[in-house]
Amino acid sequence: MNINIKTEAIAELQADVLAWPITSELQFADELKRAVGDQLDELVQIGETKGRAAELTILHSPPAESIRRHYLVGVGDVLDANSIFKAAGQAVCAAVKRGAKRLAIHLSDEALVRPAIEGALYGSYQNAAYKKSDDVRALDELILCGSITGASEQSGEITGQAVNLTRELVNMPANDLGPQEFAERAEAEGKAAGLEVEVLDEDSLQKLGAGAHLAVGQGSARAPRLVRLSFAPDNAGDDHLCLVGKGITFDTGGLSLKPAKSMETMKYDMAGAATMLGAITAIGRLRPPLRVSCVLAMAENMPGSRATRPGDIVRAMNGQTIEILNTDAEGRLVLADALTYAARHVDATHLIDAATLTGAVSVALGNIHVALLSNNKPLADRVRDAGQATGERFWPLPMDEDYLTPMRGEQSDLRNISGNRNAGTITAAKFLEQFTDDTPWAHLDIAGTGWLEKPLPHAPRGASGVAVRSLVRVAEGWSA
Ligand code: BES
Ligand code: ZN
Ligand code: ZN
């Protein structure tokens, strides 16, 4: 899909469809009124068009007009970055479904250009890599028109493509994406984005003493990997942000086996790593004045004959011992070593991790908010504020020391489960905190939000790509 900014009059445009974002105030641009005539008033009068979020009204204009179809895409009460993202995505989905090749979207404000492009790219993503190619339709051209210059076209395109990279990887079945394949893909994507890349295999992890990470991978025939990607611009200051991701390419639960139903979507248990990879590929292209690295902890959690047994005690990279009482609480194990690696070997000054860490986060926040847990309020605020700019929602949870108590071991320094289901998202985060070396750190639990169980007007079922856009903005806005 080519993206073009066109500032000429509507009558000069060549497109199959022109989409107009419409708020509930129902104010219509003169050009729209001219193109579709009295229909508009009638639609409003009979209550067909109200400007509600996700409402789509399709209008036709006479054959003499260069554009024959107009979509009124409801955005609700306000037209902002969040609502235009969804509306642009919905317009693309609707146009593609109806076989259109050229879609134009009318924008009234320069600030809408970037989120509109991100949304249009989001809407253009189809989870169709495994389908016959003649079943797949796509737009050839997206045109943005109206009173805009399009200065932020490139940043929108870069970020939108990064989100779709994340979604593509998360949607990939685990037979095609194990730790090795994921690491190879991360390396290729990182290099293409101008990043320095290092891939650590099982031997290197052994040498580093990554006993927690290795314990998770040892029940699988496919060995674990750790990937570091780094972006270091000449104009950077002293801060070094490291994005750490949980990359369990499939989570069976290990010997603490999950029920079949719970396993159906567990290929998405690498969504945290895919999120961070997506974010850093965009950062490598956008080049903000900040050092940013990424550490991705990849493993497949399988119940093979060498698998970790409940009750096994392992030594993590930071020297602490962990009794693994439940092999299904594996994300915190790989992240324990990845966080230590980031704090000690990458020299990060700030850590943010993303992980599909707990089922409990869906009990607490459903699929609406990402859980945000942190040892540093200013860092957590950066994430929340970035979410304000994208419409991605992050909700803080408490981190009192008392929540660590049930994670303390009898025979070991720590145990990997608390012994009951209470506050599962928080106890998991308290466990992670023990591996941060007191570095300012924020943890994003995306288990509830990383996967769309049902399609949306602007997205198919599957990976949501949540948090990529916000993390890119955290890096871009760092020194501000
Ligand atoms: N990958 C899961 C978390 C998860 C569960 C994501 C359900 C999406 C839906 C994680 O590895 C896990 O299994 N966590 C356990 C922890 C428990 C054993 C303390 C959980 O949440 O049940
Ligand atoms: Zn698990
Ligand atoms: Zn998991």
PDB file of N, CA and C and ligand atoms in Angstrom, residues 246 248 251 253 256 258 262 265-266 268-269 301 326-332 356-362 416-421 424 427-428 445-448, ligand 1:
ATOM      1  N   LYS A 246       9.334 -10.979  27.085  1.00  0.00           N
ATOM      2  CA  LYS A 246       9.123 -12.416  27.283  1.00  0.00           C
ATOM      3  C   LYS A 246       8.850 -13.054  25.926  1.00  0.00           C
ATOM      4  N   ILE A 248       8.302 -16.575  25.021  1.00  0.00           N
ATOM      5  CA  ILE A 248       8.010 -18.014  25.068  1.00  0.00           C
ATOM      6  C   ILE A 248       7.255 -18.354  23.778  1.00  0.00           C
ATOM      7  N   ASP A 251       3.814 -21.991  25.131  1.00  0.00           N
ATOM      8  CA  ASP A 251       3.730 -22.287  26.559  1.00  0.00           C
ATOM      9  C   ASP A 251       2.740 -23.421  26.800  1.00  0.00           C
ATOM     10  N   GLY A 253       2.918 -25.010  29.532  1.00  0.00           N
ATOM     11  CA  GLY A 253       2.906 -25.105  30.988  1.00  0.00           C
ATOM     12  C   GLY A 253       4.047 -25.993  31.488  1.00  0.00           C
ATOM     13  N   SER A 256       3.839 -28.897  34.637  1.00  0.00           N
ATOM     14  CA  SER A 256       2.596 -28.361  35.223  1.00  0.00           C
ATOM     15  C   SER A 256       1.682 -28.000  34.052  1.00  0.00           C
ATOM     16  N   LYS A 258      -0.776 -27.238  31.025  1.00  0.00           N
ATOM     17  CA  LYS A 258      -2.022 -26.478  30.914  1.00  0.00           C
ATOM     18  C   LYS A 258      -3.126 -27.388  30.366  1.00  0.00           C
ATOM     19  N   SER A 262      -6.720 -23.995  27.349  1.00  0.00           N
ATOM     20  CA  SER A 262      -5.863 -22.860  27.710  1.00  0.00           C
ATOM     21  C   SER A 262      -4.624 -22.779  26.826  1.00  0.00           C
ATOM     22  N   THR A 265      -4.145 -20.744  22.388  1.00  0.00           N
ATOM     23  CA  THR A 265      -3.557 -19.495  21.891  1.00  0.00           C
ATOM     24  C   THR A 265      -2.141 -19.263  22.423  1.00  0.00           C
ATOM     25  N   MET A 266      -1.528 -20.276  23.008  1.00  0.00           N
ATOM     26  CA  MET A 266      -0.256 -20.026  23.700  1.00  0.00           C
ATOM     27  C   MET A 266       0.944 -19.787  22.777  1.00  0.00           C
ATOM     28  N   TYR A 268       1.000 -17.149  21.383  1.00  0.00           N
ATOM     29  CA  TYR A 268       1.156 -15.695  21.601  1.00  0.00           C
ATOM     30  C   TYR A 268       1.950 -15.374  22.855  1.00  0.00           C
ATOM     31  N   ASP A 269       2.527 -16.390  23.498  1.00  0.00           N
ATOM     32  CA  ASP A 269       3.258 -16.130  24.737  1.00  0.00           C
ATOM     33  C   ASP A 269       4.623 -15.471  24.487  1.00  0.00           C
ATOM     34  N   ASN A 301       8.385 -23.672  26.196  1.00  0.00           N
ATOM     35  CA  ASN A 301       8.096 -24.348  27.472  1.00  0.00           C
ATOM     36  C   ASN A 301       7.371 -25.663  27.198  1.00  0.00           C
ATOM     37  N   ASN A 326       5.994 -24.438  40.103  1.00  0.00           N
ATOM     38  CA  ASN A 326       5.034 -24.590  39.018  1.00  0.00           C
ATOM     39  C   ASN A 326       5.748 -24.212  37.722  1.00  0.00           C
ATOM     40  N   THR A 327       5.884 -25.175  36.823  1.00  0.00           N
ATOM     41  CA  THR A 327       6.653 -24.905  35.596  1.00  0.00           C
ATOM     42  C   THR A 327       5.868 -24.030  34.622  1.00  0.00           C
ATOM     43  N   ASP A 328       4.595 -23.775  34.938  1.00  0.00           N
ATOM     44  CA  ASP A 328       3.805 -22.886  34.088  1.00  0.00           C
ATOM     45  C   ASP A 328       4.059 -21.410  34.423  1.00  0.00           C
ATOM     46  N   ALA A 329       4.681 -21.156  35.569  1.00  0.00           N
ATOM     47  CA  ALA A 329       5.073 -19.771  35.880  1.00  0.00           C
ATOM     48  C   ALA A 329       6.497 -19.579  35.347  1.00  0.00           C
ATOM     49  N   GLU A 330       6.618 -19.717  33.997  1.00  0.00           N
ATOM     50  CA  GLU A 330       7.934 -19.735  33.350  1.00  0.00           C
ATOM     51  C   GLU A 330       8.373 -18.359  32.861  1.00  0.00           C
ATOM     52  N   GLY A 331       7.384 -17.482  32.620  1.00  0.00           N
ATOM     53  CA  GLY A 331       7.733 -16.170  32.065  1.00  0.00           C
ATOM     54  C   GLY A 331       8.648 -15.401  33.011  1.00  0.00           C
ATOM     55  N   ARG A 332       8.318 -15.445  34.286  1.00  0.00           N
ATOM     56  CA  ARG A 332       9.121 -14.723  35.284  1.00  0.00           C
ATOM     57  C   ARG A 332      10.532 -15.305  35.373  1.00  0.00           C
ATOM     58  N   THR A 356       3.371 -11.442  28.422  1.00  0.00           N
ATOM     59  CA  THR A 356       2.073 -12.097  28.650  1.00  0.00           C
ATOM     60  C   THR A 356       2.277 -12.943  29.907  1.00  0.00           C
ATOM     61  N   LEU A 357       2.302 -12.267  31.060  1.00  0.00           N
ATOM     62  CA  LEU A 357       2.845 -12.927  32.248  1.00  0.00           C
ATOM     63  C   LEU A 357       1.819 -13.696  33.062  1.00  0.00           C
ATOM     64  N   THR A 358       0.620 -13.127  33.220  1.00  0.00           N
ATOM     65  CA  THR A 358      -0.336 -13.787  34.132  1.00  0.00           C
ATOM     66  C   THR A 358      -1.759 -13.798  33.580  1.00  0.00           C
ATOM     67  N   GLY A 359      -2.442 -14.912  33.779  1.00  0.00           N
ATOM     68  CA  GLY A 359      -3.866 -14.971  33.497  1.00  0.00           C
ATOM     69  C   GLY A 359      -4.622 -14.023  34.424  1.00  0.00           C
ATOM     70  N   ALA A 360      -4.049 -13.787  35.597  1.00  0.00           N
ATOM     71  CA  ALA A 360      -4.713 -12.953  36.601  1.00  0.00           C
ATOM     72  C   ALA A 360      -4.932 -11.516  36.123  1.00  0.00           C
ATOM     73  N   VAL A 361      -4.131 -11.057  35.177  1.00  0.00           N
ATOM     74  CA  VAL A 361      -4.295  -9.660  34.734  1.00  0.00           C
ATOM     75  C   VAL A 361      -5.636  -9.482  34.032  1.00  0.00           C
ATOM     76  N   SER A 362      -6.151 -10.540  33.419  1.00  0.00           N
ATOM     77  CA  SER A 362      -7.468 -10.444  32.781  1.00  0.00           C
ATOM     78  C   SER A 362      -8.570 -10.388  33.824  1.00  0.00           C
ATOM     79  N   ASN A 416       8.843 -19.687  42.644  1.00  0.00           N
ATOM     80  CA  ASN A 416       8.279 -18.998  41.475  1.00  0.00           C
ATOM     81  C   ASN A 416       6.765 -18.862  41.508  1.00  0.00           C
ATOM     82  N   ILE A 417       6.119 -19.371  42.548  1.00  0.00           N
ATOM     83  CA  ILE A 417       4.681 -19.089  42.723  1.00  0.00           C
ATOM     84  C   ILE A 417       4.418 -18.748  44.189  1.00  0.00           C
ATOM     85  N   SER A 418       3.251 -18.135  44.413  1.00  0.00           N
ATOM     86  CA  SER A 418       2.987 -17.624  45.759  1.00  0.00           C
ATOM     87  C   SER A 418       2.233 -18.619  46.626  1.00  0.00           C
ATOM     88  N   GLY A 419       1.618 -19.639  46.011  1.00  0.00           N
ATOM     89  CA  GLY A 419       0.877 -20.603  46.814  1.00  0.00           C
ATOM     90  C   GLY A 419      -0.620 -20.387  46.800  1.00  0.00           C
ATOM     91  N   ASN A 420      -1.071 -19.224  46.342  1.00  0.00           N
ATOM     92  CA  ASN A 420      -2.511 -19.055  46.108  1.00  0.00           C
ATOM     93  C   ASN A 420      -2.713 -18.090  44.941  1.00  0.00           C
ATOM     94  N   ARG A 421      -3.967 -17.857  44.587  1.00  0.00           N
ATOM     95  CA  ARG A 421      -4.237 -17.085  43.378  1.00  0.00           C
ATOM     96  C   ARG A 421      -4.327 -15.585  43.626  1.00  0.00           C
ATOM     97  N   GLY A 424      -2.260 -12.234  41.628  1.00  0.00           N
ATOM     98  CA  GLY A 424      -1.268 -12.942  40.816  1.00  0.00           C
ATOM     99  C   GLY A 424      -0.399 -12.037  39.940  1.00  0.00           C
ATOM    100  N   THR A 427       2.150 -10.307  42.472  1.00  0.00           N
ATOM    101  CA  THR A 427       3.211 -11.175  43.020  1.00  0.00           C
ATOM    102  C   THR A 427       4.210 -11.528  41.917  1.00  0.00           C
ATOM    103  N   ALA A 428       3.717 -11.709  40.691  1.00  0.00           N
ATOM    104  CA  ALA A 428       4.637 -11.989  39.571  1.00  0.00           C
ATOM    105  C   ALA A 428       5.582 -10.807  39.355  1.00  0.00           C
ATOM    106  N   ASP A 445       2.193  -5.989  31.889  1.00  0.00           N
ATOM    107  CA  ASP A 445       1.593  -7.317  31.719  1.00  0.00           C
ATOM    108  C   ASP A 445       0.538  -7.209  30.622  1.00  0.00           C
ATOM    109  N   ILE A 446       0.849  -7.781  29.465  1.00  0.00           N
ATOM    110  CA  ILE A 446      -0.043  -7.663  28.304  1.00  0.00           C
ATOM    111  C   ILE A 446      -0.811  -8.962  28.033  1.00  0.00           C
ATOM    112  N   ALA A 447      -0.894  -9.839  29.051  1.00  0.00           N
ATOM    113  CA  ALA A 447      -1.597 -11.113  28.828  1.00  0.00           C
ATOM    114  C   ALA A 447      -3.072 -10.882  28.479  1.00  0.00           C
ATOM    115  N   GLY A 448      -3.689  -9.834  29.026  1.00  0.00           N
ATOM    116  CA  GLY A 448      -5.109  -9.581  28.754  1.00  0.00           C
ATOM    117  C   GLY A 448      -5.351  -8.808  27.465  1.00  0.00           C
TER     118      GLY A 448
HETATM  119  N1  BES B   1       1.633 -17.461  29.636  1.00  0.00           N
HETATM  120  C1  BES B   1       0.966 -17.610  30.872  1.00  0.00           C
HETATM  121  C2  BES B   1       0.071 -16.424  31.205  1.00  0.00           C
HETATM  122  C3  BES B   1      -1.238 -16.413  30.495  1.00  0.00           C
HETATM  123  C4  BES B   1      -2.295 -17.162  30.992  1.00  0.00           C
HETATM  124  C5  BES B   1      -1.420 -15.635  29.393  1.00  0.00           C
HETATM  125  C6  BES B   1      -3.505 -17.118  30.353  1.00  0.00           C
HETATM  126  C7  BES B   1      -2.634 -15.609  28.765  1.00  0.00           C
HETATM  127  C8  BES B   1      -3.694 -16.342  29.238  1.00  0.00           C
HETATM  128  C9  BES B   1       1.963 -17.755  32.009  1.00  0.00           C
HETATM  129  O1  BES B   1       3.147 -18.378  31.684  1.00  0.00           O
HETATM  130  C10 BES B   1       1.291 -18.593  33.049  1.00  0.00           C
HETATM  131  O2  BES B   1       0.966 -19.703  32.750  1.00  0.00           O
HETATM  132  N2  BES B   1       1.087 -18.025  34.235  1.00  0.00           N
HETATM  133  C11 BES B   1       0.404 -18.710  35.265  1.00  0.00           C
HETATM  134  C12 BES B   1       1.095 -18.379  36.561  1.00  0.00           C
HETATM  135  C13 BES B   1       0.622 -19.205  37.706  1.00  0.00           C
HETATM  136  C14 BES B   1       1.062 -20.637  37.518  1.00  0.00           C
HETATM  137  C15 BES B   1       1.201 -18.630  38.974  1.00  0.00           C
HETATM  138  C16 BES B   1      -1.050 -18.231  35.287  1.00  0.00           C
HETATM  139  O3  BES B   1      -1.291 -17.049  35.081  1.00  0.00           O
HETATM  140  O4  BES B   1      -1.923 -19.055  35.470  1.00  0.00           O
END
